[in-house]
Amino acid sequence: MEDFTQLSGLQIDALREIGNIGAGNAATALAQMVQTKIDMTVPRVSILPFTEVPDLLGGADAHVVGIYFNVTGPAPNSILFILSAEKAGFLIDMLLLRPNGATDINNLDEIEMSAMMELGNILSATYLNAMSMFTQLKFVPSVPALGIDMAGAILNAILAQFGEIADHVLLLETEFTKDEDEVVGHFFLLPEPGSLNTILKALGVSY
């Protein structure tokens, strides 16, 4: 059984650098879409037990929006980008160039859902491209799936569909800033057994 709870400083630094490059590229892509400056940072990188994820999101009953990808390649994994329903509405308004508060997150139309999934596409592509650049591994994400529900329900659905994930997940906390508005989302890499060690070995900082 792999135990990644005690990563070295070098391992954390390597993963944070991947996150920062991905965030920088995502910020550039988003800024081009909305035609205004977007800042993105990754203030926290950690590996934590999957069982702790609901608490990080405000509890199993927290109302959230999740975007999910299955990723194939030599280190197969899944990606989950998740944020509060309120902040998801703000991001949709930002992407659609509308005043904040225009989106009813519980009644999204096709355009609003497409905007949210496009955000997920940008984030997954930029983070996976950064990881590919560092590891020389190829990652191929699936078409995104969008869920709006309680955090516990979304995580249980992932476990029910893909039981073969490792006990630990890689978290890249992602902070968007536009003008004075800040949005914190959580970008999780859910590796299949063995995949996280494959990634760390490819980085030259294996456990």
Coordinates of N, CA and C in Angstrom, one line a residue:
M1 N 0.8 -1.2 0.0 CA 0.0 0.0 0.0 C 0.9 1.2 0.0
E2 N 0.6 2.1 -0.9 CA 1.4 3.3 -1.0 C 1.0 4.3 0.0
D3 N 1.9 5.0 0.7 CA 1.6 6.0 1.7 C 2.3 7.3 1.3
F4 N 1.5 8.3 0.8 CA 2.0 9.5 0.3 C 1.8 10.7 1.3
T5 N 1.5 10.3 2.6 CA 1.2 11.4 3.5 C 2.4 12.2 3.9
Q6 N 3.6 11.6 3.7 CA 4.8 12.3 4.1 C 5.7 12.6 2.9
L7 N 5.3 13.6 2.1 CA 6.1 14.0 1.0 C 7.3 14.8 1.4
S8 N 8.4 14.7 0.7 CA 9.5 15.6 1.0 C 9.2 17.0 0.4
G9 N 10.1 17.9 0.9 CA 10.0 19.3 0.4 C 10.2 19.4 -1.1
L10 N 11.1 18.5 -1.6 CA 11.4 18.5 -3.0 C 10.2 18.1 -3.8
Q11 N 9.5 17.1 -3.3 CA 8.3 16.6 -4.0 C 7.2 17.6 -4.1
I12 N 7.0 18.2 -2.9 CA 6.0 19.3 -2.9 C 6.3 20.4 -3.8
D13 N 7.6 20.8 -3.8 CA 8.0 21.9 -4.6 C 7.8 21.6 -6.1
A14 N 8.1 20.3 -6.5 CA 7.9 19.9 -7.9 C 6.5 20.0 -8.3
L15 N 5.6 19.5 -7.4 CA 4.2 19.5 -7.7 C 3.6 20.9 -7.7
R16 N 4.1 21.8 -6.8 CA 3.6 23.1 -6.8 C 4.1 23.9 -8.0
E17 N 5.3 23.6 -8.5 CA 5.7 24.2 -9.8 C 4.9 23.9 -11.0
I18 N 4.5 22.6 -11.0 CA 3.5 22.1 -12.0 C 2.2 22.9 -11.9
G19 N 1.7 23.0 -10.7 CA 0.5 23.8 -10.5 C 0.6 25.2 -10.9
N20 N 1.7 25.9 -10.5 CA 1.9 27.3 -10.8 C 2.0 27.5 -12.3
I21 N 2.6 26.7 -13.1 CA 2.7 26.8 -14.5 C 1.4 26.6 -15.1
G22 N 0.7 25.6 -14.7 CA -0.7 25.3 -15.2 C -1.6 26.5 -14.9
A23 N -1.5 27.0 -13.7 CA -2.4 28.2 -13.3 C -2.1 29.4 -14.2
G24 N -0.8 29.6 -14.4 CA -0.4 30.8 -15.3 C -0.9 30.6 -16.7
N25 N -0.8 29.4 -17.2 CA -1.4 29.2 -18.6 C -2.9 29.3 -18.6
A26 N -3.5 28.8 -17.6 CA -5.0 28.9 -17.5 C -5.4 30.4 -17.4
A27 N -4.7 31.1 -16.6 CA -5.1 32.5 -16.4 C -5.0 33.3 -17.8
T28 N -3.9 33.0 -18.5 CA -3.8 33.6 -19.9 C -5.0 33.2 -20.8
A29 N -5.3 32.0 -20.8 CA -6.4 31.5 -21.6 C -7.8 32.1 -21.2
L30 N -8.0 32.2 -19.9 CA -9.2 32.8 -19.4 C -9.3 34.3 -19.7
A31 N -8.1 35.0 -19.5 CA -8.1 36.4 -19.8 C -8.4 36.7 -21.2
Q32 N -8.0 35.9 -22.1 CA -8.3 36.1 -23.6 C -9.8 35.9 -23.8
M33 N -10.4 35.0 -23.1 CA -11.8 34.7 -23.2 C -12.7 35.9 -22.7
V34 N -12.3 36.4 -21.6 CA -13.1 37.5 -21.0 C -12.6 38.9 -21.2
Q35 N -11.5 39.0 -21.9 CA -10.9 40.2 -22.3 C -10.6 41.2 -21.1
T36 N -10.1 40.6 -20.1 CA -9.7 41.4 -18.9 C -8.7 40.5 -18.2
K37 N -7.9 41.2 -17.3 CA -6.9 40.5 -16.6 C -7.4 39.5 -15.5
I38 N -6.9 38.3 -15.6 CA -7.3 37.3 -14.6 C -6.0 36.8 -13.9
D39 N -5.9 36.8 -12.6 CA -4.8 36.2 -11.9 C -5.2 34.9 -11.3
M40 N -4.3 33.9 -11.4 CA -4.5 32.6 -10.8 C -3.3 32.2 -10.1
T41 N -3.4 31.6 -8.9 CA -2.3 31.1 -8.1 C -2.7 29.8 -7.6
V42 N -1.7 29.0 -7.1 CA -1.9 27.8 -6.5 C -1.3 27.9 -5.1
P43 N -2.0 28.5 -4.1 CA -1.5 28.7 -2.8 C -1.2 27.5 -2.0
R44 N -1.8 26.4 -2.3 CA -1.5 25.2 -1.5 C -1.5 24.0 -2.4
V45 N -0.5 23.1 -2.2 CA -0.4 21.8 -2.8 C -0.2 20.8 -1.7
S46 N -1.0 19.7 -1.7 CA -0.9 18.7 -0.7 C -1.4 17.4 -1.2
I47 N -1.1 16.4 -0.5 CA -1.7 15.0 -0.8 C -2.4 14.6 0.5
L48 N -3.6 14.3 0.4 CA -4.4 14.0 1.5 C -5.3 12.8 1.3
P49 N -5.8 12.1 2.4 CA -6.6 11.0 2.2 C -8.0 11.4 1.5
F50 N -8.5 10.5 0.7 CA -9.7 10.8 0.0 C -10.8 11.1 1.0
T51 N -10.8 10.4 2.2 CA -11.8 10.6 3.1 C -11.9 12.0 3.7
E52 N -10.8 12.8 3.6 CA -10.8 14.1 4.1 C -11.3 15.2 3.1
V53 N -11.6 14.8 1.9 CA -12.0 15.7 0.9 C -13.3 16.4 1.3
P54 N -14.3 15.7 1.7 CA -15.6 16.5 2.0 C -15.4 17.6 3.1
D55 N -14.6 17.4 4.1 CA -14.3 18.4 5.1 C -13.7 19.6 4.5
L56 N -12.8 19.4 3.5 CA -12.1 20.5 2.8 C -13.1 21.4 2.1
L57 N -14.2 20.8 1.6 CA -15.2 21.5 0.8 C -16.3 22.1 1.6
G58 N -16.2 22.0 2.9 CA -17.2 22.6 3.8 C -18.2 21.6 4.3
G59 N -17.8 20.3 4.2 CA -18.7 19.2 4.7 C -19.4 18.5 3.6
A60 N -19.9 17.3 3.9 CA -20.6 16.5 2.9 C -21.9 17.1 2.3
D61 N -22.5 18.0 3.1 CA -23.7 18.6 2.7 C -23.5 20.0 2.0
A62 N -22.3 20.4 1.8 CA -22.0 21.6 1.1 C -22.5 21.6 -0.4
H63 N -23.2 22.7 -0.8 CA -23.7 22.7 -2.2 C -22.6 23.1 -3.1
V64 N -22.2 22.3 -4.0 CA -21.0 22.5 -4.8 C -21.3 22.2 -6.3
V65 N -20.4 22.6 -7.2 CA -20.4 22.3 -8.6 C -19.1 21.5 -8.8
G66 N -19.2 20.4 -9.5 CA -18.0 19.6 -9.8 C -17.9 19.3 -11.3
I67 N -16.7 19.4 -11.8 CA -16.4 19.0 -13.2 C -15.4 17.8 -13.1
Y68 N -15.8 16.8 -13.8 CA -15.1 15.5 -13.7 C -14.5 15.0 -15.0
F69 N -13.3 14.5 -15.0 CA -12.6 14.0 -16.2 C -12.0 12.7 -15.8
N70 N -12.1 11.7 -16.8 CA -11.3 10.5 -16.7 C -10.0 10.7 -17.6
V71 N -8.9 10.4 -17.1 CA -7.6 10.7 -17.8 C -6.9 9.4 -18.0
T72 N -6.6 9.1 -19.3 CA -5.9 7.9 -19.7 C -4.4 8.2 -20.0
G73 N -3.6 7.1 -20.0 CA -2.2 7.3 -20.3 C -1.4 6.4 -19.4
P74 N -0.1 6.6 -19.3 CA 0.8 5.7 -18.5 C 0.5 5.8 -17.0
A75 N -0.1 6.9 -16.6 CA -0.4 7.1 -15.2 C -1.9 7.5 -15.1
P76 N -2.8 6.5 -15.3 CA -4.2 6.9 -15.4 C -4.7 7.4 -14.1
N77 N -5.6 8.3 -14.2 CA -6.2 9.0 -13.1 C -7.5 9.7 -13.4
S78 N -8.1 10.3 -12.5 CA -9.3 11.1 -12.7 C -9.0 12.5 -12.2
I79 N -9.7 13.5 -12.7 CA -9.6 14.9 -12.3 C -11.0 15.3 -11.8
L80 N -11.0 16.0 -10.7 CA -12.2 16.6 -10.2 C -11.9 18.1 -9.9
F81 N -12.6 19.0 -10.5 CA -12.5 20.4 -10.2 C -13.8 20.8 -9.5
I82 N -13.7 21.3 -8.3 CA -14.9 21.5 -7.5 C -14.8 22.8 -6.7
L83 N -16.0 23.5 -6.7 CA -16.0 24.8 -6.0 C -17.5 25.0 -5.5
S84 N -17.6 26.0 -4.6 CA -19.0 26.2 -4.1 C -19.9 26.6 -5.2
A85 N -21.2 26.4 -5.1 CA -22.2 26.7 -6.1 C -22.2 28.2 -6.3
E86 N -22.0 29.0 -5.2 CA -22.0 30.5 -5.3 C -20.9 31.0 -6.2
K87 N -19.7 30.4 -5.9 CA -18.5 30.9 -6.7 C -18.6 30.4 -8.1
A88 N -19.2 29.2 -8.3 CA -19.4 28.7 -9.7 C -20.3 29.7 -10.5
G89 N -21.3 30.2 -9.9 CA -22.2 31.2 -10.5 C -21.4 32.4 -10.9
F90 N -20.5 32.9 -10.0 CA -19.7 34.0 -10.3 C -18.8 33.8 -11.5
L91 N -18.2 32.6 -11.6 CA -17.3 32.3 -12.7 C -18.1 32.2 -14.0
I92 N -19.3 31.7 -14.0 CA -20.1 31.6 -15.2 C -20.4 33.0 -15.7
D93 N -20.8 33.9 -14.7 CA -21.1 35.3 -15.1 C -19.9 35.9 -15.7
M94 N -18.7 35.7 -15.1 CA -17.4 36.2 -15.6 C -17.2 35.8 -17.1
L95 N -17.3 34.5 -17.3 CA -17.1 33.9 -18.6 C -18.1 34.4 -19.7
L96 N -19.3 34.7 -19.2 CA -20.3 35.1 -20.2 C -20.4 36.6 -20.2
L97 N -19.5 37.3 -19.5 CA -19.4 38.8 -19.5 C -20.8 39.4 -19.1
R98 N -21.3 38.9 -18.0 CA -22.5 39.3 -17.4 C -22.3 39.9 -16.0
P99 N -23.2 40.7 -15.5 CA -23.1 41.2 -14.1 C -23.1 40.0 -13.1
N100 N -22.4 40.1 -12.0 CA -22.3 39.1 -11.0 C -23.7 38.9 -10.4
G101 N -24.2 37.7 -10.3 CA -25.5 37.4 -9.7 C -26.5 37.0 -10.8
A102 N -26.1 37.1 -12.1 CA -27.1 36.8 -13.1 C -27.4 35.3 -13.3
T103 N -26.5 34.4 -12.8 CA -26.7 33.0 -13.0 C -27.4 32.4 -11.8
D104 N -28.5 31.6 -12.2 CA -29.1 30.8 -11.2 C -28.5 29.4 -11.3
I105 N -27.6 29.1 -10.3 CA -26.8 27.9 -10.4 C -27.7 26.6 -10.4
N106 N -28.9 26.7 -9.8 CA -29.8 25.5 -9.8 C -30.6 25.3 -11.0
N107 N -30.5 26.2 -12.0 CA -31.3 26.2 -13.2 C -30.5 26.6 -14.4
L108 N -29.4 25.9 -14.6 CA -28.5 26.4 -15.7 C -29.0 26.0 -17.0
D109 N -28.9 26.9 -18.0 CA -29.3 26.6 -19.4 C -28.1 26.0 -20.1
E110 N -28.2 25.7 -21.3 CA -27.2 25.0 -22.1 C -25.9 25.8 -22.2
I111 N -26.1 27.1 -22.4 CA -24.9 28.0 -22.6 C -24.2 28.1 -21.3
E112 N -24.9 28.2 -20.2 CA -24.2 28.3 -18.9 C -23.5 27.1 -18.5
M113 N -24.1 25.9 -18.8 CA -23.4 24.6 -18.6 C -22.2 24.5 -19.4
S114 N -22.3 25.0 -20.7 CA -21.1 24.9 -21.6 C -20.0 25.8 -21.1
A115 N -20.3 27.0 -20.6 CA -19.3 27.9 -20.0 C -18.6 27.2 -18.9
M116 N -19.3 26.5 -18.0 CA -18.7 25.9 -16.8 C -17.8 24.7 -17.3
M117 N -18.2 24.0 -18.2 CA -17.4 22.9 -18.7 C -16.2 23.3 -19.5
E118 N -16.3 24.5 -20.2 CA -15.2 25.0 -20.9 C -14.1 25.5 -19.9
L119 N -14.6 26.0 -18.7 CA -13.6 26.4 -17.7 C -12.9 25.1 -17.2
G120 N -13.6 24.0 -17.0 CA -13.0 22.8 -16.7 C -12.0 22.3 -17.7
N121 N -12.4 22.4 -19.0 CA -11.5 22.0 -20.1 C -10.2 22.8 -20.0
I122 N -10.3 24.1 -19.8 CA -9.1 24.9 -19.8 C -8.2 24.5 -18.6
L123 N -8.8 24.3 -17.4 CA -8.0 24.0 -16.3 C -7.3 22.6 -16.4
S124 N -8.1 21.6 -16.9 CA -7.5 20.3 -17.0 C -6.4 20.3 -18.1
A125 N -6.7 20.9 -19.2 CA -5.7 20.9 -20.3 C -4.4 21.6 -19.8
T126 N -4.5 22.8 -19.1 CA -3.3 23.5 -18.8 C -2.5 22.8 -17.7
Y127 N -3.2 22.2 -16.7 CA -2.5 21.4 -15.6 C -1.9 20.2 -16.2
L128 N -2.6 19.4 -17.0 CA -2.1 18.2 -17.6 C -0.9 18.5 -18.6
N129 N -1.0 19.6 -19.3 CA 0.1 19.9 -20.2 C 1.3 20.3 -19.4
A130 N 1.2 21.0 -18.3 CA 2.3 21.3 -17.4 C 2.9 20.0 -16.9
M131 N 2.1 19.1 -16.5 CA 2.5 17.8 -15.9 C 3.3 17.0 -17.0
S132 N 2.7 17.0 -18.2 CA 3.4 16.3 -19.3 C 4.8 16.9 -19.6
M133 N 4.9 18.2 -19.5 CA 6.1 18.9 -19.8 C 7.2 18.5 -18.8
F134 N 6.8 18.3 -17.5 CA 7.7 18.0 -16.5 C 8.1 16.5 -16.5
T135 N 7.1 15.6 -16.8 CA 7.3 14.2 -16.6 C 7.5 13.5 -17.9
Q136 N 7.3 14.1 -19.0 CA 7.3 13.4 -20.3 C 6.4 12.3 -20.5
L137 N 5.3 12.3 -19.6 CA 4.2 11.3 -19.7 C 3.1 12.0 -20.5
K138 N 2.3 11.1 -21.2 CA 1.1 11.7 -21.9 C -0.1 11.4 -21.1
F139 N -1.0 12.5 -21.0 CA -2.2 12.4 -20.3 C -3.3 12.9 -21.3
V140 N -4.4 12.0 -21.4 CA -5.5 12.3 -22.3 C -6.8 12.4 -21.5
P141 N -7.3 13.6 -21.4 CA -8.6 13.7 -20.6 C -9.8 13.4 -21.5
S142 N -10.8 12.9 -20.8 CA -12.1 12.6 -21.5 C -12.9 13.9 -21.6
V143 N -14.1 13.8 -22.2 CA -15.1 14.9 -22.2 C -15.5 15.1 -20.8
P144 N -15.7 16.4 -20.4 CA -16.1 16.6 -19.0 C -17.5 16.2 -18.6
A145 N -17.7 15.8 -17.4 CA -19.0 15.6 -16.8 C -19.3 16.7 -15.8
L146 N -20.4 17.3 -15.7 CA -20.8 18.4 -14.8 C -21.8 17.9 -13.8
G147 N -21.5 18.1 -12.5 CA -22.5 17.8 -11.5 C -22.7 18.9 -10.5
I148 N -24.0 19.1 -10.1 CA -24.3 20.2 -9.1 C -25.1 19.5 -8.1
D149 N -24.5 19.3 -6.9 CA -25.1 18.5 -5.8 C -24.4 18.8 -4.5
M150 N -24.7 18.0 -3.5 CA -23.9 18.1 -2.3 C -22.6 17.4 -2.5
A151 N -21.6 17.9 -1.8 CA -20.2 17.4 -2.0 C -20.1 15.9 -1.8
G152 N -20.8 15.4 -0.7 CA -20.8 14.0 -0.5 C -21.3 13.2 -1.6
A153 N -22.4 13.7 -2.2 CA -23.1 12.9 -3.3 C -22.2 12.8 -4.5
I154 N -21.5 13.9 -4.8 CA -20.6 14.0 -6.0 C -19.4 13.0 -5.8
L155 N -18.9 13.0 -4.6 CA -17.7 12.2 -4.3 C -18.1 10.7 -4.3
N156 N -19.3 10.4 -3.7 CA -19.8 9.0 -3.7 C -20.1 8.5 -5.1
A157 N -20.6 9.4 -6.0 CA -20.8 9.0 -7.4 C -19.5 8.6 -8.1
I158 N -18.4 9.4 -7.8 CA -17.1 9.1 -8.4 C -16.6 7.7 -7.9
L159 N -16.8 7.5 -6.6 CA -16.3 6.2 -6.0 C -17.1 5.1 -6.6
A160 N -18.4 5.3 -6.8 CA -19.3 4.2 -7.3 C -18.9 3.9 -8.7
Q161 N -18.5 4.9 -9.5 CA -18.2 4.6 -10.9 C -16.8 4.2 -11.1
F162 N -15.9 4.7 -10.3 CA -14.4 4.4 -10.4 C -13.9 4.1 -9.1
G163 N -14.2 2.8 -8.7 CA -13.7 2.4 -7.4 C -12.2 2.2 -7.3
E164 N -11.5 2.1 -8.5 CA -10.1 1.9 -8.5 C -9.3 3.2 -8.4
I165 N -9.5 4.0 -7.4 CA -8.6 5.1 -7.2 C -7.8 4.9 -5.9
A166 N -6.7 5.5 -5.8 CA -5.9 5.3 -4.6 C -6.5 6.0 -3.4
D167 N -6.0 5.6 -2.2 CA -6.5 6.1 -1.0 C -6.2 7.6 -0.8
H168 N -5.2 8.1 -1.6 CA -4.8 9.5 -1.4 C -5.0 10.3 -2.7
V169 N -5.3 11.6 -2.6 CA -5.5 12.4 -3.8 C -4.5 13.6 -3.7
L170 N -4.1 14.1 -4.9 CA -3.3 15.3 -5.0 C -4.2 16.5 -5.1
L171 N -4.0 17.5 -4.2 CA -4.8 18.7 -4.2 C -4.0 19.9 -4.7
L172 N -4.5 20.6 -5.7 CA -3.9 21.9 -6.1 C -5.0 22.9 -5.8
E173 N -4.9 23.6 -4.7 CA -5.9 24.7 -4.4 C -5.7 25.8 -5.4
T174 N -6.7 26.2 -6.1 CA -6.6 27.2 -7.2 C -7.4 28.4 -6.9
E175 N -6.7 29.6 -6.9 CA -7.4 30.8 -6.6 C -7.4 31.7 -7.8
F176 N -8.6 32.1 -8.2 CA -8.9 33.1 -9.3 C -9.1 34.5 -8.7
T177 N -8.5 35.5 -9.3 CA -8.7 36.8 -8.9 C -9.0 37.7 -10.1
K178 N -10.2 38.4 -10.1 CA -10.5 39.3 -11.2 C -10.9 40.6 -10.4
D179 N -10.2 41.7 -10.7 CA -10.4 42.9 -10.0 C -10.2 42.7 -8.5
E180 N -11.3 42.9 -7.7 CA -11.2 42.7 -6.3 C -11.9 41.3 -5.9
D181 N -12.4 40.6 -6.9 CA -13.2 39.4 -6.6 C -12.2 38.2 -6.6
E182 N -12.4 37.3 -5.5 CA -11.6 36.1 -5.4 C -12.5 34.9 -5.4
V183 N -12.0 33.9 -6.1 CA -12.7 32.6 -6.1 C -11.7 31.5 -5.8
V184 N -11.9 30.7 -4.8 CA -11.0 29.5 -4.5 C -11.7 28.3 -4.9
G185 N -11.1 27.5 -5.8 CA -11.6 26.2 -6.1 C -10.6 25.1 -5.8
H186 N -11.0 23.9 -5.9 CA -10.1 22.8 -5.5 C -10.0 21.9 -6.7
F187 N -8.7 21.7 -7.2 CA -8.4 20.8 -8.3 C -7.8 19.6 -7.8
F188 N -8.5 18.4 -7.9 CA -8.0 17.2 -7.4 C -7.6 16.2 -8.5
L189 N -6.4 15.6 -8.3 CA -6.0 14.5 -9.2 C -6.2 13.2 -8.3
L190 N -7.0 12.4 -8.9 CA -7.4 11.1 -8.2 C -6.7 10.0 -8.9
P191 N -5.5 9.6 -8.5 CA -4.7 8.6 -9.2 C -5.3 7.2 -9.0
E192 N -5.2 6.4 -10.1 CA -5.4 4.9 -9.9 C -4.2 4.4 -9.2
P193 N -4.3 3.2 -8.6 CA -3.2 2.6 -7.8 C -2.0 2.6 -8.6
G194 N -0.9 3.1 -8.1 CA 0.4 3.1 -8.8 C 0.7 4.3 -9.6
S195 N -0.3 5.1 -10.0 CA -0.1 6.2 -10.9 C 0.6 7.4 -10.2
L196 N 0.3 7.6 -9.0 CA 1.0 8.8 -8.3 C 2.5 8.5 -8.2
N197 N 2.9 7.3 -7.9 CA 4.3 7.0 -7.8 C 4.9 7.0 -9.2
T198 N 4.2 6.7 -10.2 CA 4.7 6.8 -11.6 C 5.0 8.3 -11.9
I199 N 4.1 9.2 -11.5 CA 4.3 10.6 -11.8 C 5.5 11.1 -11.0
L200 N 5.6 10.7 -9.7 CA 6.7 11.2 -8.9 C 8.1 10.6 -9.4
K201 N 8.1 9.4 -9.9 CA 9.3 8.8 -10.4 C 9.7 9.6 -11.7
A202 N 8.7 9.9 -12.5 CA 9.0 10.7 -13.8 C 9.5 12.1 -13.5
L203 N 9.1 12.6 -12.3 CA 9.6 13.9 -11.9 C 11.1 13.8 -11.3
G204 N 11.5 12.5 -11.1 CA 12.8 12.3 -10.5 C 12.8 12.5 -9.0
V205 N 11.6 12.5 -8.4 CA 11.5 12.7 -6.9 C 10.5 11.6 -6.3
S206 N 10.8 10.4 -6.7 CA 9.9 9.3 -6.3 C 9.9 9.1 -4.8
Y207 N 8.9 8.5 -4.3 CA 8.7 8.4 -2.8 C 9.7 7.4 -2.3

